[in-house]
Amino acid sequence: MNASASISKLATTIAQIRAETIAARRAGVKIGLVPTMGALHEGHLSLVRASKAECGLTVVSIFVNPTQFGPNEDFSKYPRTLDNDLKLLAACGAEVAFAPEASEMYRSDRSTTVDVGEVAEPLEGEFRPGHFRGVATVVLKLFNIVQPDVAFFGQKDFQQVQVVRRMVADLNVSVDVRACPIVREPDGLAMSSRNRYLSPAARRRALVLSRSLKRADELVRQGQCDAAVILAEMRAVIETAEDARIDYIALVDPETFRPAETIAGPTLAALAVKIENTRLIDNCLLSPRAPIL
Ligand code: AMP
């Protein structure tokens, strides 16, 4: 596609982005929002395309949100590639990018945060304390700033989607939340801005994440429904990478995130593993074999 065919506008202030969205709303144009932290890849662009298919104005926010990073996490080294991101967005036809500074998003005297409760507590919530408070707070702020009709998220961050859905339902936010499938590299690795931290050898070892999910899927398709058996097999696959450090490997109810003991209905297999100090997450939905009558 010719990148010059459509040029994305760049808004860096809340006043600028509001001017764009207010004009569109007055004209009756449906507004889609794709929240991102930038360092864009095909996973992000799939959300942009989903928005373009449904909305007349697609806003892509690019904001490395400091409040969702813990003190020992990678906030300062998180990749920031704004010029390239804007080129990718233009080629995809996103109409507006919103890339504010942290000082534009957060007043120094702020004191309100959003705590979503149970669904935000296990898995990512347990290993990244405060993470979902930062996510829910910034997503609600983006919803209030942009006032989109529809917001697009990736199932790569499955728990994040449920946290946002819970917040939208509980706080009567007038936004439709869409979840889009995980985009993977041809060898199975889920695309992530953090993949660029990996050395070529670690990049190969990182395939244990998707292989472990594939193994879980195979077992369930073969009729295995004992969660302990599946978890042990998933762990064995992960441990074939000698430096893998497991935060969690879990089989949970995809709505509540409570642990599943047997695979009796749709179940989320989710994992977070550090390879060469890079923390990677991945997941897949497992469906038990329909009973043979
Ligand atoms: P991030 O920039 O990592 O905060 O991601 C922004 C949005 O893109 C989130 O909704 C992610 O779930 C989504 N996303 C990231 N990676 C992928 C992927 N590989 N496939 C689909 N969506 C993704």
CSV table of C-alpha atoms and ligand atoms in Angstrom, one decimal:
chain,number,residue,atom,x,y,z
A,1,MET,CA,0.0,0.0,0.0
A,2,ASN,CA,1.2,3.5,-0.8
A,3,ALA,CA,2.1,5.1,2.5
A,4,SER,CA,1.4,8.6,1.1
A,5,ALA,CA,-2.1,7.5,0.1
A,6,SER,CA,-3.3,8.5,3.6
A,7,ILE,CA,-1.3,10.5,6.2
A,8,SER,CA,-2.2,10.0,9.8
A,9,LYS,CA,-2.6,13.1,11.8
A,10,LEU,CA,-0.5,13.3,15.0
A,11,ALA,CA,-2.2,14.8,18.1
A,12,THR,CA,0.0,15.2,21.2
A,13,THR,CA,-2.4,17.2,23.4
A,14,ILE,CA,-5.8,16.3,24.8
A,15,ALA,CA,-7.2,19.5,23.2
A,16,GLN,CA,-5.9,18.5,19.8
A,17,ILE,CA,-7.3,14.9,19.9
A,18,ARG,CA,-10.6,16.2,21.2
A,19,ALA,CA,-10.9,18.7,18.3
A,20,GLU,CA,-10.5,15.8,15.9
A,21,THR,CA,-13.0,13.5,17.6
A,22,ILE,CA,-15.6,16.2,18.4
A,23,ALA,CA,-15.7,17.2,14.7
A,24,ALA,CA,-16.1,13.5,13.6
A,25,ARG,CA,-18.8,12.9,16.2
A,26,ARG,CA,-20.8,15.9,15.0
A,27,ALA,CA,-20.5,14.6,11.4
A,28,GLY,CA,-22.0,11.3,12.6
A,29,VAL,CA,-18.7,9.3,12.1
A,30,LYS,CA,-18.2,6.2,14.2
A,31,ILE,CA,-15.0,6.4,16.2
A,32,GLY,CA,-12.7,3.5,16.9
A,33,LEU,CA,-9.9,3.6,19.4
A,34,VAL,CA,-6.9,1.3,19.5
A,35,PRO,CA,-4.9,1.8,22.7
A,36,THR,CA,-1.2,0.9,22.3
A,37,MET,CA,2.2,1.5,23.9
A,38,GLY,CA,3.8,1.9,20.4
A,39,ALA,CA,6.7,-0.1,18.9
A,40,LEU,CA,4.0,-1.2,16.6
A,41,HIS,CA,3.9,-4.6,14.9
A,42,GLU,CA,1.4,-6.7,12.9
A,43,GLY,CA,-0.5,-7.5,16.1
A,44,HIS,CA,-1.3,-3.8,16.7
A,45,LEU,CA,-2.0,-3.3,13.0
A,46,SER,CA,-4.5,-6.1,13.0
A,47,LEU,CA,-6.5,-4.0,15.6
A,48,VAL,CA,-6.2,-1.0,13.4
A,49,ARG,CA,-7.6,-2.9,10.4
A,50,ALA,CA,-10.5,-4.2,12.6
A,51,SER,CA,-11.3,-0.7,13.5
A,52,LYS,CA,-11.0,0.6,10.0
A,53,ALA,CA,-13.5,-2.2,8.9
A,54,GLU,CA,-16.0,-0.9,11.4
A,55,CYS,CA,-15.4,2.8,12.0
A,56,GLY,CA,-15.0,5.9,9.9
A,57,LEU,CA,-12.3,7.4,12.2
A,58,THR,CA,-9.6,5.3,13.8
A,59,VAL,CA,-7.6,6.8,16.6
A,60,VAL,CA,-4.5,4.9,17.7
A,61,SER,CA,-3.1,6.0,21.0
A,62,ILE,CA,0.7,5.5,21.5
A,63,PHE,CA,1.5,6.0,25.2
A,64,VAL,CA,4.0,4.1,27.3
A,65,ASN,CA,2.0,4.4,30.4
A,66,PRO,CA,4.3,4.8,33.4
A,67,THR,CA,1.6,3.8,36.0
A,68,GLN,CA,1.2,0.2,34.7
A,69,PHE,CA,4.9,-0.6,35.2
A,70,GLY,CA,6.3,-1.8,38.5
A,71,PRO,CA,9.5,-0.3,40.0
A,72,ASN,CA,11.7,-3.1,38.7
A,73,GLU,CA,10.1,-3.4,35.2
A,74,ASP,CA,11.2,-2.2,31.8
A,75,PHE,CA,9.5,1.3,31.7
A,76,SER,CA,12.7,3.2,30.9
A,77,LYS,CA,14.0,0.8,28.3
A,78,TYR,CA,10.6,0.0,26.7
A,79,PRO,CA,11.1,0.6,22.9
A,80,ARG,CA,9.9,4.0,21.7
A,81,THR,CA,9.8,4.1,17.9
A,82,LEU,CA,7.3,6.9,17.2
A,83,ASP,CA,8.6,7.9,13.7
A,84,ASN,CA,8.3,4.3,12.4
A,85,ASP,CA,5.0,3.8,14.2
A,86,LEU,CA,3.5,6.8,12.4
A,87,LYS,CA,4.7,5.4,9.0
A,88,LEU,CA,3.1,2.1,9.8
A,89,LEU,CA,-0.2,3.8,10.8
A,90,ALA,CA,-0.2,5.9,7.7
A,91,ALA,CA,0.3,2.8,5.5
A,92,CYS,CA,-2.6,1.1,7.4
A,93,GLY,CA,-4.9,4.1,6.9
A,94,ALA,CA,-5.3,5.1,10.6
A,95,GLU,CA,-6.6,8.6,10.5
A,96,VAL,CA,-5.2,10.0,13.8
A,97,ALA,CA,-2.4,9.0,16.2
A,98,PHE,CA,-2.6,10.3,19.8
A,99,ALA,CA,0.9,10.3,21.4
A,100,PRO,CA,0.9,12.5,24.5
A,101,GLU,CA,3.7,13.1,27.0
A,102,ALA,CA,3.2,11.6,30.5
A,103,SER,CA,2.8,15.2,31.8
A,104,GLU,CA,-0.2,15.7,29.4
A,105,MET,CA,-1.9,12.5,30.6
A,106,TYR,CA,-1.2,12.8,34.4
A,107,ARG,CA,-1.6,16.0,36.5
A,108,SER,CA,1.0,16.1,39.2
A,109,ASP,CA,-1.8,16.4,41.8
A,110,ARG,CA,-3.9,13.4,40.6
A,111,SER,CA,-5.3,11.0,43.2
A,112,THR,CA,-8.0,9.0,41.5
A,113,THR,CA,-7.4,5.4,40.2
A,114,VAL,CA,-9.5,2.5,39.0
A,115,ASP,CA,-9.4,-0.8,40.8
A,116,VAL,CA,-11.3,-3.5,39.0
A,117,GLY,CA,-11.3,-6.2,41.7
A,118,GLU,CA,-11.3,-10.0,41.5
A,119,VAL,CA,-10.6,-10.5,37.8
A,120,ALA,CA,-7.5,-8.3,38.1
A,121,GLU,CA,-6.1,-10.2,41.1
A,122,PRO,CA,-4.6,-13.5,39.9
A,123,LEU,CA,-2.0,-14.2,37.1
A,124,GLU,CA,-0.7,-10.9,35.8
A,125,GLY,CA,-2.2,-9.1,38.8
A,126,GLU,CA,-0.3,-11.4,41.2
A,127,PHE,CA,3.1,-11.1,39.5
A,128,ARG,CA,2.7,-7.4,38.5
A,129,PRO,CA,1.1,-5.7,41.5
A,130,GLY,CA,-0.6,-2.5,40.6
A,131,HIS,CA,-0.3,-3.3,36.8
A,132,PHE,CA,-4.1,-3.5,36.2
A,133,ARG,CA,-4.8,-0.4,38.3
A,134,GLY,CA,-2.5,1.5,35.9
A,135,VAL,CA,-4.1,-0.2,32.9
A,136,ALA,CA,-7.7,0.4,33.9
A,137,THR,CA,-7.0,4.0,34.9
A,138,VAL,CA,-5.3,4.9,31.7
A,139,VAL,CA,-7.8,3.1,29.5
A,140,LEU,CA,-10.7,4.9,31.3
A,141,LYS,CA,-8.8,8.2,30.7
A,142,LEU,CA,-8.4,7.4,27.0
A,143,PHE,CA,-12.1,6.5,26.8
A,144,ASN,CA,-13.0,9.8,28.3
A,145,ILE,CA,-10.6,11.8,26.2
A,146,VAL,CA,-11.4,10.1,22.8
A,147,GLN,CA,-15.0,9.0,23.6
A,148,PRO,CA,-14.8,6.2,21.0
A,149,ASP,CA,-17.8,4.1,20.0
A,150,VAL,CA,-15.7,1.0,19.8
A,151,ALA,CA,-12.3,0.1,21.4
A,152,PHE,CA,-10.1,-2.7,20.0
A,153,PHE,CA,-7.9,-4.9,22.2
A,154,GLY,CA,-5.8,-8.0,21.5
A,155,GLN,CA,-6.5,-11.4,23.1
A,156,LYS,CA,-2.7,-11.6,23.5
A,157,ASP,CA,-3.5,-9.7,26.8
A,158,PHE,CA,-6.5,-11.8,27.5
A,159,GLN,CA,-6.8,-10.8,31.2
A,160,GLN,CA,-6.5,-7.2,30.2
A,161,VAL,CA,-9.5,-7.5,27.9
A,162,GLN,CA,-11.5,-9.0,30.8
A,163,VAL,CA,-10.4,-6.2,33.2
A,164,VAL,CA,-11.5,-3.6,30.6
A,165,ARG,CA,-14.8,-5.3,30.0
A,166,ARG,CA,-15.5,-5.5,33.8
A,167,MET,CA,-14.6,-1.8,34.2
A,168,VAL,CA,-16.9,-0.9,31.2
A,169,ALA,CA,-19.8,-2.9,32.6
A,170,ASP,CA,-19.3,-1.8,36.3
A,171,LEU,CA,-18.8,1.9,35.5
A,172,ASN,CA,-21.4,2.2,32.7
A,173,VAL,CA,-18.9,3.3,30.2
A,174,SER,CA,-20.5,3.7,26.8
A,175,VAL,CA,-18.0,1.8,24.6
A,176,ASP,CA,-18.2,-1.5,22.8
A,177,VAL,CA,-15.1,-3.6,23.6
A,178,ARG,CA,-13.8,-5.8,20.8
A,179,ALA,CA,-11.2,-8.6,21.3
A,180,CYS,CA,-9.1,-9.5,18.3
A,181,PRO,CA,-7.2,-12.8,17.8
A,182,ILE,CA,-3.5,-13.2,18.7
A,183,VAL,CA,-1.2,-12.5,15.7
A,184,ARG,CA,1.8,-14.8,15.6
A,185,GLU,CA,5.1,-15.1,13.8
A,186,PRO,CA,5.2,-17.9,11.2
A,187,ASP,CA,7.0,-20.2,13.8
A,188,GLY,CA,4.3,-19.6,16.4
A,189,LEU,CA,5.8,-16.9,18.7
A,190,ALA,CA,3.1,-14.4,19.6
A,191,MET,CA,4.1,-10.9,18.3
A,192,SER,CA,5.1,-8.5,21.1
A,193,SER,CA,7.0,-5.3,21.3
A,194,ARG,CA,9.2,-7.0,23.8
A,195,ASN,CA,10.4,-9.7,21.4
A,196,ARG,CA,13.0,-7.2,20.1
A,197,TYR,CA,14.8,-7.6,23.5
A,198,LEU,CA,15.6,-11.2,22.7
A,199,SER,CA,18.9,-12.4,21.2
A,200,PRO,CA,18.6,-14.7,18.2
A,201,ALA,CA,19.2,-17.8,20.5
A,202,ALA,CA,16.7,-16.6,23.1
A,203,ARG,CA,14.2,-15.9,20.3
A,204,ARG,CA,14.4,-19.6,19.4
A,205,ARG,CA,14.1,-20.7,23.1
A,206,ALA,CA,11.0,-18.4,23.4
A,207,LEU,CA,9.1,-20.8,21.1
A,208,VAL,CA,8.6,-23.0,24.2
A,209,LEU,CA,5.6,-20.7,25.1
A,210,SER,CA,3.6,-21.4,22.0
A,211,ARG,CA,4.7,-25.0,21.9
A,212,SER,CA,3.5,-25.5,25.5
A,213,LEU,CA,0.1,-24.1,24.6
A,214,LYS,CA,-0.1,-26.3,21.5
A,215,ARG,CA,0.7,-29.3,23.7
A,216,ALA,CA,-2.2,-28.3,26.0
A,217,ASP,CA,-4.5,-28.0,23.1
A,218,GLU,CA,-3.5,-31.4,21.7
A,219,LEU,CA,-4.1,-33.1,25.0
A,220,VAL,CA,-7.5,-31.6,25.4
A,221,ARG,CA,-8.4,-32.6,21.8
A,222,GLN,CA,-7.3,-36.1,22.7
A,223,GLY,CA,-9.8,-36.1,25.6
A,224,GLN,CA,-7.5,-35.3,28.5
A,225,CYS,CA,-9.5,-33.2,31.0
A,226,ASP,CA,-7.3,-33.4,34.2
A,227,ALA,CA,-5.8,-29.9,34.6
A,228,ALA,CA,-2.9,-31.2,36.7
A,229,VAL,CA,-1.8,-33.6,33.9
A,230,ILE,CA,-2.0,-30.8,31.3
A,231,LEU,CA,-0.2,-28.3,33.5
A,232,ALA,CA,2.6,-30.9,34.1
A,233,GLU,CA,3.1,-31.4,30.4
A,234,MET,CA,3.0,-27.7,29.7
A,235,ARG,CA,5.7,-27.2,32.4
A,236,ALA,CA,7.9,-29.9,30.9
A,237,VAL,CA,7.8,-28.2,27.5
A,238,ILE,CA,8.7,-24.8,29.0
A,239,GLU,CA,11.6,-26.4,31.0
A,240,THR,CA,13.2,-27.6,27.7
A,241,ALA,CA,14.5,-23.9,27.5
A,242,GLU,CA,17.3,-24.0,30.1
A,243,ASP,CA,17.0,-20.4,31.2
A,244,ALA,CA,13.2,-20.3,31.3
A,245,ARG,CA,11.9,-18.8,34.6
A,246,ILE,CA,8.2,-19.4,35.0
A,247,ASP,CA,6.0,-16.8,36.7
A,248,TYR,CA,2.9,-18.9,36.1
A,249,ILE,CA,1.4,-21.6,34.0
A,250,ALA,CA,-2.4,-21.7,34.5
A,251,LEU,CA,-5.6,-23.2,33.4
A,252,VAL,CA,-8.4,-20.9,34.4
A,253,ASP,CA,-12.1,-20.0,33.7
A,254,PRO,CA,-11.8,-17.4,31.0
A,255,GLU,CA,-14.5,-15.2,32.7
A,256,THR,CA,-13.5,-15.3,36.4
A,257,PHE,CA,-9.9,-16.4,36.1
A,258,ARG,CA,-10.5,-19.0,38.9
A,259,PRO,CA,-8.3,-22.1,38.5
A,260,ALA,CA,-9.9,-25.0,36.5
A,261,GLU,CA,-9.4,-28.5,38.0
A,262,THR,CA,-11.0,-30.3,35.1
A,263,ILE,CA,-11.5,-29.1,31.6
A,264,ALA,CA,-15.3,-29.2,31.5
A,265,GLY,CA,-16.0,-26.1,29.4
A,266,PRO,CA,-14.0,-23.4,27.6
A,267,THR,CA,-10.7,-22.9,29.6
A,268,LEU,CA,-7.9,-20.4,29.2
A,269,ALA,CA,-4.4,-21.7,29.2
A,270,ALA,CA,-2.2,-18.8,30.1
A,271,LEU,CA,1.5,-18.4,30.9
A,272,ALA,CA,4.1,-15.9,31.7
A,273,VAL,CA,7.8,-16.9,31.4
A,274,LYS,CA,11.0,-15.0,31.4
A,275,ILE,CA,13.5,-16.0,28.8
A,276,GLU,CA,16.9,-14.2,29.0
A,277,ASN,CA,15.3,-11.8,31.5
A,278,THR,CA,12.5,-10.8,29.0
A,279,ARG,CA,9.1,-11.5,30.4
A,280,LEU,CA,6.8,-13.0,27.7
A,281,ILE,CA,3.1,-13.9,28.0
A,282,ASP,CA,0.9,-16.0,25.8
A,283,ASN,CA,-2.4,-17.8,26.0
A,284,CYS,CA,-5.0,-19.9,24.2
A,285,LEU,CA,-8.5,-21.0,24.7
A,286,LEU,CA,-9.0,-24.7,25.1
A,287,SER,CA,-12.4,-26.4,24.4
A,288,PRO,CA,-13.0,-29.9,25.6
A,289,ARG,CA,-14.0,-32.5,23.1
A,290,ALA,CA,-17.7,-32.7,22.7
A,291,PRO,CA,-18.9,-35.9,24.4
A,292,ILE,CA,-19.6,-38.8,22.0
A,293,LEU,CA,-23.2,-39.8,22.5
B,1,AMP,P1,0.7,-3.0,23.8
B,1,AMP,O1,1.3,-2.0,22.9
B,1,AMP,O2,1.6,-4.2,24.1
B,1,AMP,O3,0.1,-2.4,25.1
B,1,AMP,O4,-0.5,-3.6,23.0
B,1,AMP,C1,-1.6,-2.8,22.6
B,1,AMP,C2,-2.7,-3.7,22.1
B,1,AMP,O5,-2.3,-4.5,21.1
B,1,AMP,C3,-3.3,-4.6,23.2
B,1,AMP,O6,-4.7,-4.6,23.1
B,1,AMP,C4,-2.6,-5.9,22.9
B,1,AMP,O7,-3.4,-7.0,23.4
B,1,AMP,C5,-2.6,-5.9,21.4
B,1,AMP,N1,-1.6,-6.8,20.9
B,1,AMP,C6,-0.3,-6.8,21.3
B,1,AMP,N2,0.3,-7.9,20.7
B,1,AMP,C7,-0.6,-8.5,19.9
B,1,AMP,C8,-0.6,-9.7,19.1
B,1,AMP,N3,0.5,-10.4,18.9
B,1,AMP,N4,-1.8,-10.0,18.5
B,1,AMP,C9,-2.9,-9.3,18.7
B,1,AMP,N5,-3.0,-8.2,19.5
B,1,AMP,C10,-1.8,-7.8,20.1
